[in-house]
Phi, psi and omega in degrees: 000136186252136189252128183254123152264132147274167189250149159341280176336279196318302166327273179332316202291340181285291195334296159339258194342288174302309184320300177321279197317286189327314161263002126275024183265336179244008180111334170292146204260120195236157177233131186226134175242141210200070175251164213267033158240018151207191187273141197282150176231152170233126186250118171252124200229101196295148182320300213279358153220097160336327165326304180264102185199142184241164184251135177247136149233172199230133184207162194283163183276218191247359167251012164069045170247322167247172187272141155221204203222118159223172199272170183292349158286349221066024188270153200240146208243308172175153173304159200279331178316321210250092177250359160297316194255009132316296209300295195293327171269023170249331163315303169305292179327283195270028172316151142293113184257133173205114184277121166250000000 
């Protein structure tokens, strides 16, 4: 009988990977990148300025019992179980702001 490990990586990359679908379901332009000499990552990019974007990863939290979602300085984004509410805070982030 053979035993399937998963790895760190492979994990995040699910994490991604589910993050990825939700936001793009909602229009946001996502790249999710996973080469096997660093930790995947996803550049989530508002539509209307490609420009404005941020790096996401999913990783364990810091007492390493759940998963969470942080932006690419490492600022912690939401657990990855609550992946409604990543969506709304990258949302927020990479809103268009236009002061009249």
């Amino acid at each position: 009988m053979s035993t399937q490990v998963m790895t760190d990586a492979e994990r995040a990359l699910g994490h991604l990977e589910r993050l990825t679908d939700d936001l793009r379901s909602r229009g946001w332009l996502v790249e999710v990148a996973a080469p096997g000499d660093r930790w995947p990552t996803a550049l989530v990019s508002n539509r209307e300025l490609p420009g404005l974007n941020e790096s996401v990863i999913a990783a364990p939290d810091h007492s390493g019992a759940d998963w969470c979602y942080y932006f690419g300085w490492g600022e912690r984004i939401a657990p990855c179980s609550e992946a409604d509410r990543a969506v709304a805070t990258l949302a927020r982030v990479l809103a268009v702001r236009t002061d009249t």
